[in-house]
Tab-separated table of C-alpha atoms (C1' of nucleotides) in Angstrom:
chain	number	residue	atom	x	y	z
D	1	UNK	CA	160.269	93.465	65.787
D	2	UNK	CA	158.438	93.659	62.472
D	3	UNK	CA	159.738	95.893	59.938
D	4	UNK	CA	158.883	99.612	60.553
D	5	UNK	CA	156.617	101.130	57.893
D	6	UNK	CA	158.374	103.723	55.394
D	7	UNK	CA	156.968	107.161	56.335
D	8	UNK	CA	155.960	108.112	53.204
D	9	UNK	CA	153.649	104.586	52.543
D	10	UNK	CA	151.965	105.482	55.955
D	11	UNK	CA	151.596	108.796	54.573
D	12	UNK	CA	149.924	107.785	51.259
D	13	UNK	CA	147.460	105.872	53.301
D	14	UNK	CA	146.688	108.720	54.621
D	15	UNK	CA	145.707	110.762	52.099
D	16	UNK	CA	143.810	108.483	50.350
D	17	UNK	CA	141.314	108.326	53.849
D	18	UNK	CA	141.194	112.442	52.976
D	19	UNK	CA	140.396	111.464	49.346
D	20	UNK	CA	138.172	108.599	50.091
D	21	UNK	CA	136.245	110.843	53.120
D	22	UNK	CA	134.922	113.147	50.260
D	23	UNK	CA	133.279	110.277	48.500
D	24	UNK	CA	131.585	109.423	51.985
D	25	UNK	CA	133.941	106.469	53.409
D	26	UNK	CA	135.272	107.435	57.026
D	27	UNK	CA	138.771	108.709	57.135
D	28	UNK	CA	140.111	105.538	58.908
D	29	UNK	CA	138.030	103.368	56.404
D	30	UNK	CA	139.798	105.423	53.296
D	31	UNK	CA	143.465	105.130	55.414
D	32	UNK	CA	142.734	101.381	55.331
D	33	UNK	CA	141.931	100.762	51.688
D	34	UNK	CA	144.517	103.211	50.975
D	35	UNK	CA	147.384	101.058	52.810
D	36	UNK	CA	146.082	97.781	51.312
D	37	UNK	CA	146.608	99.909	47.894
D	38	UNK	CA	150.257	99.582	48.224
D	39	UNK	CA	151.275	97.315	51.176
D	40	UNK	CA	153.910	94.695	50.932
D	41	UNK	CA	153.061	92.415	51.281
D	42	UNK	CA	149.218	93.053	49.992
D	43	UNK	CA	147.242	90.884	52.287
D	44	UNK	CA	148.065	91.759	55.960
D	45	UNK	CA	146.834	90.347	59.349
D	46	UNK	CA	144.520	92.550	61.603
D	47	UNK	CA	147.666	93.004	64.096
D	48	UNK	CA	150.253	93.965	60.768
D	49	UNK	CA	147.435	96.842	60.078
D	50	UNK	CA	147.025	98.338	63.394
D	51	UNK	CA	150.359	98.739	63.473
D	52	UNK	CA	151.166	99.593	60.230
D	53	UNK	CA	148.152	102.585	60.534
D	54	UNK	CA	148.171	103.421	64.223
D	55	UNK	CA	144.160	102.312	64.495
D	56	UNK	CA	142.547	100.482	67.393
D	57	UNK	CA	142.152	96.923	67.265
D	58	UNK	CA	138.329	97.663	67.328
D	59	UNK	CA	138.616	100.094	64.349
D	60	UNK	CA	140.074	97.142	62.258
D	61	UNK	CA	137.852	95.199	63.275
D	62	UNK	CA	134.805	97.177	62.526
D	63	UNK	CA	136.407	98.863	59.074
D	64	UNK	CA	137.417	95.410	57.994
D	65	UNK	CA	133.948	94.284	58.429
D	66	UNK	CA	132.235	96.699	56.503
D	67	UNK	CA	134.918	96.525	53.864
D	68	UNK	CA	134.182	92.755	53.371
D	69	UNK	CA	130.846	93.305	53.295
D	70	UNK	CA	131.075	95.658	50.458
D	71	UNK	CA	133.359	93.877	48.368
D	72	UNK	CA	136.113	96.131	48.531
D	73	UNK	CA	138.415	93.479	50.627
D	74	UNK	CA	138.268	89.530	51.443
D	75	UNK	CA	139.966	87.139	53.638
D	76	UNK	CA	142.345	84.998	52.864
D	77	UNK	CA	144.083	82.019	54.893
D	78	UNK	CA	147.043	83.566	57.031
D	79	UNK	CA	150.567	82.192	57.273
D	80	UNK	CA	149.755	81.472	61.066
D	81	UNK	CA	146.783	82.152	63.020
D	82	UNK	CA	143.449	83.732	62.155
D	83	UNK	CA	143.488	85.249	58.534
D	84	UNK	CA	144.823	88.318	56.534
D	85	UNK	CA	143.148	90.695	54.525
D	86	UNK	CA	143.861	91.582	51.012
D	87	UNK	CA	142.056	94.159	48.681
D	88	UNK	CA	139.768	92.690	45.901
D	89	UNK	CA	141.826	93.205	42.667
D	90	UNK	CA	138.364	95.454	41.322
D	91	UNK	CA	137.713	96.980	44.373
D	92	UNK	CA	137.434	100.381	44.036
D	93	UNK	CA	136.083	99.719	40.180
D	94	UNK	CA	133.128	98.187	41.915
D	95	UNK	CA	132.770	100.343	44.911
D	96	UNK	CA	132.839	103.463	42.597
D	97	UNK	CA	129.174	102.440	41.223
D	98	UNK	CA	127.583	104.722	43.163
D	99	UNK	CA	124.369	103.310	42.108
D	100	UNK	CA	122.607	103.335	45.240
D	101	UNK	CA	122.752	107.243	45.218
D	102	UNK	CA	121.359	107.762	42.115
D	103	UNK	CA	118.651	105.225	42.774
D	104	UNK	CA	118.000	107.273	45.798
D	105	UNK	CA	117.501	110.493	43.737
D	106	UNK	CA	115.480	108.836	41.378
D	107	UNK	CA	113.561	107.599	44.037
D	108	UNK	CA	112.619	111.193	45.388
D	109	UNK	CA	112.143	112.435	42.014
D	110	UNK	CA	109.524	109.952	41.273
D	111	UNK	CA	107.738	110.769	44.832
D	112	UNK	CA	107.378	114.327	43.915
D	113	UNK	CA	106.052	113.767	40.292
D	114	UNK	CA	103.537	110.993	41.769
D	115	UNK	CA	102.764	113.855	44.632
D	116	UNK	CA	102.099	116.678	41.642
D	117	UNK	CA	100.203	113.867	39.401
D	118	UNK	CA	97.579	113.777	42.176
D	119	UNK	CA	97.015	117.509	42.479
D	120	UNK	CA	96.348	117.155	38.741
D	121	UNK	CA	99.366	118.397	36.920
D	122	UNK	CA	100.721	115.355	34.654
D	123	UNK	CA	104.358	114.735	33.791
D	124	UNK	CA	103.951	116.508	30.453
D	125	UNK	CA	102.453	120.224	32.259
D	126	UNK	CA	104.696	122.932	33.324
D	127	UNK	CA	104.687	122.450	36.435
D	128	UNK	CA	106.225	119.079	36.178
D	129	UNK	CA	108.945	119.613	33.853
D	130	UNK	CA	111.681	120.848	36.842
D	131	UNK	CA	111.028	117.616	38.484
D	132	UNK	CA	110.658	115.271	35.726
D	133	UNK	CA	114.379	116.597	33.412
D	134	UNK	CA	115.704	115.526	37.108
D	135	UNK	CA	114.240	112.316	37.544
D	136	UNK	CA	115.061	111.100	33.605
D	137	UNK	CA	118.778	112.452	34.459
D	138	UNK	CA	119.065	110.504	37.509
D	139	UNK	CA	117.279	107.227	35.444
D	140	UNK	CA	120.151	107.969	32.386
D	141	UNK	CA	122.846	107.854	34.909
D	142	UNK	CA	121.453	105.265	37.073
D	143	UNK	CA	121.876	103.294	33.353
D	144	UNK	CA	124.321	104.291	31.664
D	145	UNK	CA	127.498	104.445	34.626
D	146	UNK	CA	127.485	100.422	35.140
D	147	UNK	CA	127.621	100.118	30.966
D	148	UNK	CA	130.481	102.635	31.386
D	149	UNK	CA	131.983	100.406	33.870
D	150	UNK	CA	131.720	97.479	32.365
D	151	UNK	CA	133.070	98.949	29.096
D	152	UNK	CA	136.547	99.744	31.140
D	153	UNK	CA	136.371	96.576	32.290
D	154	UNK	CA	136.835	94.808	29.319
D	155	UNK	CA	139.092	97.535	27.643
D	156	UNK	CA	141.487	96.657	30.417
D	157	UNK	CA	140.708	92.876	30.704
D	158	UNK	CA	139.148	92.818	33.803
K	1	UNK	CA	98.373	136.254	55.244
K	2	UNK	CA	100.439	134.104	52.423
K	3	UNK	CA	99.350	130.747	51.476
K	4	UNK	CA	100.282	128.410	53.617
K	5	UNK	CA	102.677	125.524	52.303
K	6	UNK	CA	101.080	122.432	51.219
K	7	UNK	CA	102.248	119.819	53.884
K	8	UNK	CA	102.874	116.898	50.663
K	9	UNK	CA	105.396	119.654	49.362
K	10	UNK	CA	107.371	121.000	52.171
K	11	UNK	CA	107.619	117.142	53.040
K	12	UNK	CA	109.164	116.588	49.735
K	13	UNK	CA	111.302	119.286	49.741
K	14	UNK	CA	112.761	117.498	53.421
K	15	UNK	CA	112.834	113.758	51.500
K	16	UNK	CA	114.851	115.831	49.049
K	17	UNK	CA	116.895	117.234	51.316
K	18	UNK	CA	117.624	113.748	53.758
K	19	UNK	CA	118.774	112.428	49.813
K	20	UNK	CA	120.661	114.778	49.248
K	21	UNK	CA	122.344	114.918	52.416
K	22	UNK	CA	123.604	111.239	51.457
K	23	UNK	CA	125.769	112.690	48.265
K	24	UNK	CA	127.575	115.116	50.875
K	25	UNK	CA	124.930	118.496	50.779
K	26	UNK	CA	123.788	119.347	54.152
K	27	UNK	CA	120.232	118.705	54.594
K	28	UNK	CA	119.075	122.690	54.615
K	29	UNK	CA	120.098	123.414	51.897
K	30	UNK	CA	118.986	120.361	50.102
K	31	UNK	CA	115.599	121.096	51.579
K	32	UNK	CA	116.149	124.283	50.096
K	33	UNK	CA	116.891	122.592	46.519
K	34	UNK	CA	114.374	119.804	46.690
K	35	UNK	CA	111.768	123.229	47.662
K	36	UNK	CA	112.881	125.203	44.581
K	37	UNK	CA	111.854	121.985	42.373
K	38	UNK	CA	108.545	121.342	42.817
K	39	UNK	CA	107.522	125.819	44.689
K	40	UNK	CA	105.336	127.773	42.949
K	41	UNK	CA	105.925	130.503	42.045
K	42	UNK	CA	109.535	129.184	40.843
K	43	UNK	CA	110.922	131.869	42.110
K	44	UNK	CA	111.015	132.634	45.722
K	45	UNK	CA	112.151	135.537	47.750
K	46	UNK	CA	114.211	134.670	51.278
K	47	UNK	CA	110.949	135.845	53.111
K	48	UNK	CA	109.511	132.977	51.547
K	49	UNK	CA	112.029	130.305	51.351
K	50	UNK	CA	112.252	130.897	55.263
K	51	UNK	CA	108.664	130.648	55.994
K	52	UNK	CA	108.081	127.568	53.338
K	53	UNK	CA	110.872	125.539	55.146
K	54	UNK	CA	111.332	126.912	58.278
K	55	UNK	CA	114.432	127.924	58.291
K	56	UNK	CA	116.401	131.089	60.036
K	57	UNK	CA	116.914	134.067	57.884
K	58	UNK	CA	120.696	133.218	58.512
K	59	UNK	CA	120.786	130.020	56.865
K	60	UNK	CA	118.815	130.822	53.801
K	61	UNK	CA	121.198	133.548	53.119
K	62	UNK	CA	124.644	131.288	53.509
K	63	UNK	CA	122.444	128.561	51.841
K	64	UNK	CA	121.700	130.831	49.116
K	65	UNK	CA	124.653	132.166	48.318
K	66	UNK	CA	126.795	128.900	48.662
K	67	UNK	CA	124.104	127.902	46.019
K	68	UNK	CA	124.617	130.698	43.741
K	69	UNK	CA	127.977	130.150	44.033
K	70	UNK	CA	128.016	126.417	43.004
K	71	UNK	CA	126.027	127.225	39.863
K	72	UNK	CA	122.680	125.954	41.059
K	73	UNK	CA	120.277	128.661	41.453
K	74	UNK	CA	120.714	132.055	40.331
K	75	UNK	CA	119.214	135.490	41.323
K	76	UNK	CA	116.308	137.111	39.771
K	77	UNK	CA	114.665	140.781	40.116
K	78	UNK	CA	111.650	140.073	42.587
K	79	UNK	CA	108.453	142.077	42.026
K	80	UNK	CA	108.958	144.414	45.367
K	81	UNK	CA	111.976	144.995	47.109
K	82	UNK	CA	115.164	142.879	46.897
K	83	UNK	CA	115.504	139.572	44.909
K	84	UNK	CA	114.624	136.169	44.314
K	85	UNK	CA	116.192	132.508	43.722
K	86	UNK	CA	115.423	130.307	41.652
K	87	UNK	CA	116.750	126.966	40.389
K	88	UNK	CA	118.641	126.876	37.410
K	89	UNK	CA	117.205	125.509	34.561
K	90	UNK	CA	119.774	122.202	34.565
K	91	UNK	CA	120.591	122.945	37.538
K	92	UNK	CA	121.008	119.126	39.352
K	93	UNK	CA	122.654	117.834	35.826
K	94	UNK	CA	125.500	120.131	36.086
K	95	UNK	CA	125.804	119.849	39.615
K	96	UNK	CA	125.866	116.235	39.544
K	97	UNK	CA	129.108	116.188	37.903
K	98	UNK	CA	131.270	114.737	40.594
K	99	UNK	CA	134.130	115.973	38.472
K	100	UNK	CA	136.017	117.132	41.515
K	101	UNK	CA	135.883	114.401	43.767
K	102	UNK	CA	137.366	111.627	40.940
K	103	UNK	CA	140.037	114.009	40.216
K	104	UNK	CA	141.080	113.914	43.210
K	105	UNK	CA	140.969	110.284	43.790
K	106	UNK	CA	143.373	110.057	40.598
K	107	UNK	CA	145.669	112.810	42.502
K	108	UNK	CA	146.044	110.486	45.072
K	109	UNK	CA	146.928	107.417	43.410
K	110	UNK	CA	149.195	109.366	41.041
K	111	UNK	CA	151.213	110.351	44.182
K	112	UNK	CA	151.043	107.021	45.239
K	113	UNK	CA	152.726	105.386	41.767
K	114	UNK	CA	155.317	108.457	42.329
K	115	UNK	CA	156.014	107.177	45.800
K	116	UNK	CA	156.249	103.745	44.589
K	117	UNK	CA	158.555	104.916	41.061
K	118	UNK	CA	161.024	107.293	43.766
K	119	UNK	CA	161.471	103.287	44.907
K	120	UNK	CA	162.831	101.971	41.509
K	121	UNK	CA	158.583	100.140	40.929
K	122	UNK	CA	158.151	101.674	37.491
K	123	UNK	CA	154.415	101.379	36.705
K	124	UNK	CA	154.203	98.122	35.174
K	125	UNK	CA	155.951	96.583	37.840
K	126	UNK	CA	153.545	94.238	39.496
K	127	UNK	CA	154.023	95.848	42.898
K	128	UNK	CA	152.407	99.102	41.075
K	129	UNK	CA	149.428	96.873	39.424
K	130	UNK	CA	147.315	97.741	42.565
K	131	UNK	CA	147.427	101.800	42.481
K	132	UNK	CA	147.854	101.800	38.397
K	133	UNK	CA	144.357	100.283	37.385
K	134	UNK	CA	142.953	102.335	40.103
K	135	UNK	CA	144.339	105.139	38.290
K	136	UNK	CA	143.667	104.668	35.125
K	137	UNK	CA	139.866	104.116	36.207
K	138	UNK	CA	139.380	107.219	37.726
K	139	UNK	CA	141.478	109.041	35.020
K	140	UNK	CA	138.419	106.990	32.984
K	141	UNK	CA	135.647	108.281	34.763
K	142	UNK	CA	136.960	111.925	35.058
K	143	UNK	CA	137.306	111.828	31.113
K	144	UNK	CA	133.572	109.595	30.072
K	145	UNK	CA	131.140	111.368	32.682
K	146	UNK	CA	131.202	114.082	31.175
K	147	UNK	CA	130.683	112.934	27.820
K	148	UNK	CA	127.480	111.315	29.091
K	149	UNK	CA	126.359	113.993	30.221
K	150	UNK	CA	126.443	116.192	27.285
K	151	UNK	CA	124.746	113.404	25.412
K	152	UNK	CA	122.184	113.556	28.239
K	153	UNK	CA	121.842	116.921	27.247
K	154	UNK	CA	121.754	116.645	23.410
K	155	UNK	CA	118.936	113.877	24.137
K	156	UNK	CA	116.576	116.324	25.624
K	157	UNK	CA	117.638	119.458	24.115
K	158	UNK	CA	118.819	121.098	27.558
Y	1	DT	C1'	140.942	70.505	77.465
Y	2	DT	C1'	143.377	74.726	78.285
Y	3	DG	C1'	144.893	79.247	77.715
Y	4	DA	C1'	147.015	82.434	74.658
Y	5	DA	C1'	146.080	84.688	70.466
Y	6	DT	C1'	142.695	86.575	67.774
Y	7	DG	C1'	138.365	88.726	66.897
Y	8	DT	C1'	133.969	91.332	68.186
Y	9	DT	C1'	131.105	94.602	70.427
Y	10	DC	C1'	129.754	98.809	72.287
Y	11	DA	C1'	129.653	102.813	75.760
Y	12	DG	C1'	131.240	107.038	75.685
Y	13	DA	C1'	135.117	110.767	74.987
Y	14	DG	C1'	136.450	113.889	71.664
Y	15	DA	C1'	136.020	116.138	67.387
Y	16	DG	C1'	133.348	118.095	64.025
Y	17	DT	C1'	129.065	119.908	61.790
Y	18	DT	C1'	124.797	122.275	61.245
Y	19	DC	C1'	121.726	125.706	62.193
Y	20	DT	C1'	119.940	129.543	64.779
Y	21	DG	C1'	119.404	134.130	66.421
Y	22	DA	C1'	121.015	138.453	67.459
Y	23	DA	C1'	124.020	142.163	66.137
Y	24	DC	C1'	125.440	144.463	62.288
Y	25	DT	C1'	125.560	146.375	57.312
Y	26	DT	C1'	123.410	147.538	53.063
Y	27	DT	C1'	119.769	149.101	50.170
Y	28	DC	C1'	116.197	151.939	48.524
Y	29	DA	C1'	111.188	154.153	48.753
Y	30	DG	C1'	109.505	158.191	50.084
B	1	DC	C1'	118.341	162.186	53.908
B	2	DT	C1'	115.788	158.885	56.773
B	3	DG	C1'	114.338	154.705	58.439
B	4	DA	C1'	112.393	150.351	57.513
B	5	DA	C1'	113.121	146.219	54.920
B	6	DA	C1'	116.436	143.067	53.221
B	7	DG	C1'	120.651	140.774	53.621
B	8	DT	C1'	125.004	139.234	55.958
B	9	DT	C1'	127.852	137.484	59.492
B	10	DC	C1'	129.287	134.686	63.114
B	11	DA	C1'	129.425	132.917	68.106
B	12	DG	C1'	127.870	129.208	70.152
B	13	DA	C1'	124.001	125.612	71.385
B	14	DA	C1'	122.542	121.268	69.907
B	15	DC	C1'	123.439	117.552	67.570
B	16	DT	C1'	125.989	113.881	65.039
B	17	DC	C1'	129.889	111.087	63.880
B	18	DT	C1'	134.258	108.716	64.523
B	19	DC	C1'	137.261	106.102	66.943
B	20	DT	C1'	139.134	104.103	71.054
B	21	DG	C1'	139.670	100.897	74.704
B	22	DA	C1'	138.096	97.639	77.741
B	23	DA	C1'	135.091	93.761	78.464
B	24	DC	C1'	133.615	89.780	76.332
B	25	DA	C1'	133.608	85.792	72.828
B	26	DT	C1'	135.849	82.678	69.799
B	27	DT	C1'	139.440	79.887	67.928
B	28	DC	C1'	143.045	76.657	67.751
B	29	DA	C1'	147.993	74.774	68.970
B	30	DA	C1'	149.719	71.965	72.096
DNA sequence: TTGAATGTTCAGAGAGTTCTGAACTTTCAG
DNA sequence: CTGAAAGTTCAGAACTCTCTGAACATTCAA
């Protein structure tokens, strides 16, 4: 019989999926990223985290998936069969770029200046100027977060 | 008989909404933003927020008011009877803080390193590595965001 | 090569969310 | 004061999302 989880580790995981479901990730997603957060030891099998979290076979699976995919987790060679999974040692530094949703809202932005442009009103008329303050805040965000990333990065030798 | 809508507009205010249903706002009443960007006049009465959008005279109210509330649009004095909305001049900038949601990740992982002190890991043992740099980047992000975004601000004079 | 362990996929149950529409309250012009 | 317009509330229909569990596929020790 493996060793039973402490109650209050379990629990952390836990909250962290509440945390990590208002930044979009699904709850059992969150609860998995938060257990590899402070597991012992950090890289675990598939069967060590169903266990350790209570979540189907299939949800492992499936989180662990999408977790590798976006580079908050890899694989690494297990003790016996198949392979464990460990949390990148950025992970959440990286995940946290967010960049896609900015690019998004730049993206719309743009659409609805190009969409007044051709009923005539330019990005420098009146009409424009609600849209376009929104589109260069989105653009200044879209470039300055990564520089801010990079600049914790290096102030924490990363 | 009002104008009717321009079909370009009332589809961007929907592209709005569908991208701002990505960054957790439910899609009516980012329809209802993306609207109040690009309507003229800027400001709209619930008569013709509903008809523009097509939405129930029940969920431009809650819509409304959850939006008032929040800090993005504010009331104004209509010409007839009642009032009107309309978007606050920085209204997405402010908004777009996201001050909440990084707190809270650094809430988390601050109960996590208390968890993992109450077990004799001060933080700079290595089993505490994990959670600490996780938060000491969010306490990072919670403090710099909002520094950018005043000098956003300064920038263009908002 | 074999079969037990591991991993993947996906239909669908259950939970949760969004939006409407109808009943109700408030406001104000006349 | 009256009643019509404006605004609010909320039950529930319609929809979406999450997660499980069972069937299927793959891997590898012996």
């Amino acid at each position: 019989m493996p060793d039973p989880v402490p109650a209050d580790e379990r629990r952390f995981a836990e909250e962290m999926g509440t945390a990590l479901a208002g930044m979009g990730v699904t709850p059992a997603f969150g609860k998995l990223l938060g257990w590899l957060l402070i597991c012992e030891p950090p890289a675990q099998t598939s069967a060590q985290l169903a266990e350790a979290l209570g979540l189907s076979k299939g949800s492992i699976s499936t989180g662990m998936r999408l977790l590798e995919r976006t580079g908050f987790v890899r694989r690494v060679p297990a003790p016996g069969r198949g392979h464990a999974y460990e949390l990148m040692p950025n992970a959440m530094i990286s995940g946290t770029d967010a960049a896609a949703t900015y690019a998004a809202m730049r993206h719309v932005t743009e659409r609805g200046l190009a969409l007044l442009a051709a009923q005539g009103f330019a990005e420098d008329h009146d009409r424009a100027r609600r849209l376009r303050i929104n589109r260069d805040f989105f653009l200044f965000i879209e470039e300055e977060v990564p520089k801010l990333i990079d600049r914790f990065k290096q102030e924490n030798d990363l």
